[in-house]
């Protein structure tokens, strides 16, 4: 079987396909949002695709992920049906929360997507609860929790690391450090840019990895996930990356003044998809024709999701209080 760097060709292609799917899905939202049919706020994942794709390609269907407000990429990479996501964004009854949750409340239990929450840091204690259950049942599941650098400001981060380390839980903490929490830069909120080192006092593995290099993301996550599955306890991985768009919404925001345009430009040059595409082409692992075929296929799938969402019905008045706790 053809391999590169010990990664099978089929996995390398899945990496590209998953990143493309996330990127094109988000771009479709940007295109459709001005029609004002999607009433949900959206926290777009553009620029961070390598992290969701690289991590989730190491997971089995039974493994759990827990996510946050910037969740589309995680859910797509873990295998959620695009139709169901799109329907939820359109507030339709066929969405995963029957149209009552919107973008920040995606869930798909059968694919191990245990829910996403807009409360910064909230998913971490829930993820280690699930990991504790897996340990007690010995079901060999791994729980992965995605959170931003902003969630590291929260007490729940330390409590969760502490407990996961103490019990050697099969829990992987994935921090997507994009250097901002809303419009607040990392160093205005934390004394040092050293998130991965927070693993040290808990005596667990802490890594800092280029989050825009999918091969590095994949390999680092693979080691951590396999180790956790073998019973060796949790890990904290800090992936460094950047979001292209405003914190919430579909526009660029460099004119607001909290981050310079040059910074955005530098990161756009460092696009994880462009980098990986060039790498595959340079190493003759894919042809331009094949890339175009993959892209066309993804675009068709996204288009179908839009048609499905638009054609679905809104929840009725009589359903308003169903599934509400
Ligand atoms: C407990 C809590 N505090 C504040 C907020 C408001 N809020 C929503 S997203 C966000 C920033 C999150 O930043 P980060 O964790 O770095 O994720 P990113 O948006 O950069 O992906 C804040 C402060 C919230 N939702 N929950
Ligand atoms: Mg952030």
mmCIF file of N, CA and C and ligand atoms in Angstrom, residues 148-150 176 178-181, ligand 2:
data_model
loop_
_atom_site.group_PDB
_atom_site.id
_atom_site.type_symbol
_atom_site.label_atom_id
_atom_site.label_comp_id
_atom_site.label_asym_id
_atom_site.label_seq_id
_atom_site.Cartn_x
_atom_site.Cartn_y
_atom_site.Cartn_z
ATOM 1 N N UNK A 148 -11.107 26.357 23.191
ATOM 2 C CA UNK A 148 -10.221 27.422 22.733
ATOM 3 C C UNK A 148 -9.287 27.891 23.835
ATOM 4 N N UNK A 149 -8.391 28.802 23.469
ATOM 5 C CA UNK A 149 -7.478 29.386 24.467
ATOM 6 C C UNK A 149 -8.276 30.126 25.546
ATOM 7 N N UNK A 150 -9.475 30.614 25.177
ATOM 8 C CA UNK A 150 -10.303 31.329 26.150
ATOM 9 C C UNK A 150 -10.787 30.421 27.272
ATOM 10 N N UNK A 176 -7.411 24.591 20.967
ATOM 11 C CA UNK A 176 -7.166 25.270 19.687
ATOM 12 C C UNK A 176 -6.809 26.708 20.013
ATOM 13 N N UNK A 178 -6.067 29.979 19.077
ATOM 14 C CA UNK A 178 -6.082 30.926 17.947
ATOM 15 C C UNK A 178 -5.782 32.340 18.443
ATOM 16 N N UNK A 179 -5.266 32.423 19.654
ATOM 17 C CA UNK A 179 -4.688 33.644 20.234
ATOM 18 C C UNK A 179 -5.681 34.725 20.637
ATOM 19 N N UNK A 180 -6.956 34.459 20.453
ATOM 20 C CA UNK A 180 -7.976 35.444 20.846
ATOM 21 C C UNK A 180 -9.189 34.734 21.444
ATOM 22 N N UNK A 181 -9.786 35.400 22.417
ATOM 23 C CA UNK A 181 -11.111 34.991 22.909
ATOM 24 C C UNK A 181 -12.000 36.194 22.640
HETATM 25 MG MG1 LIG B 2 -9.513 31.537 20.921
#
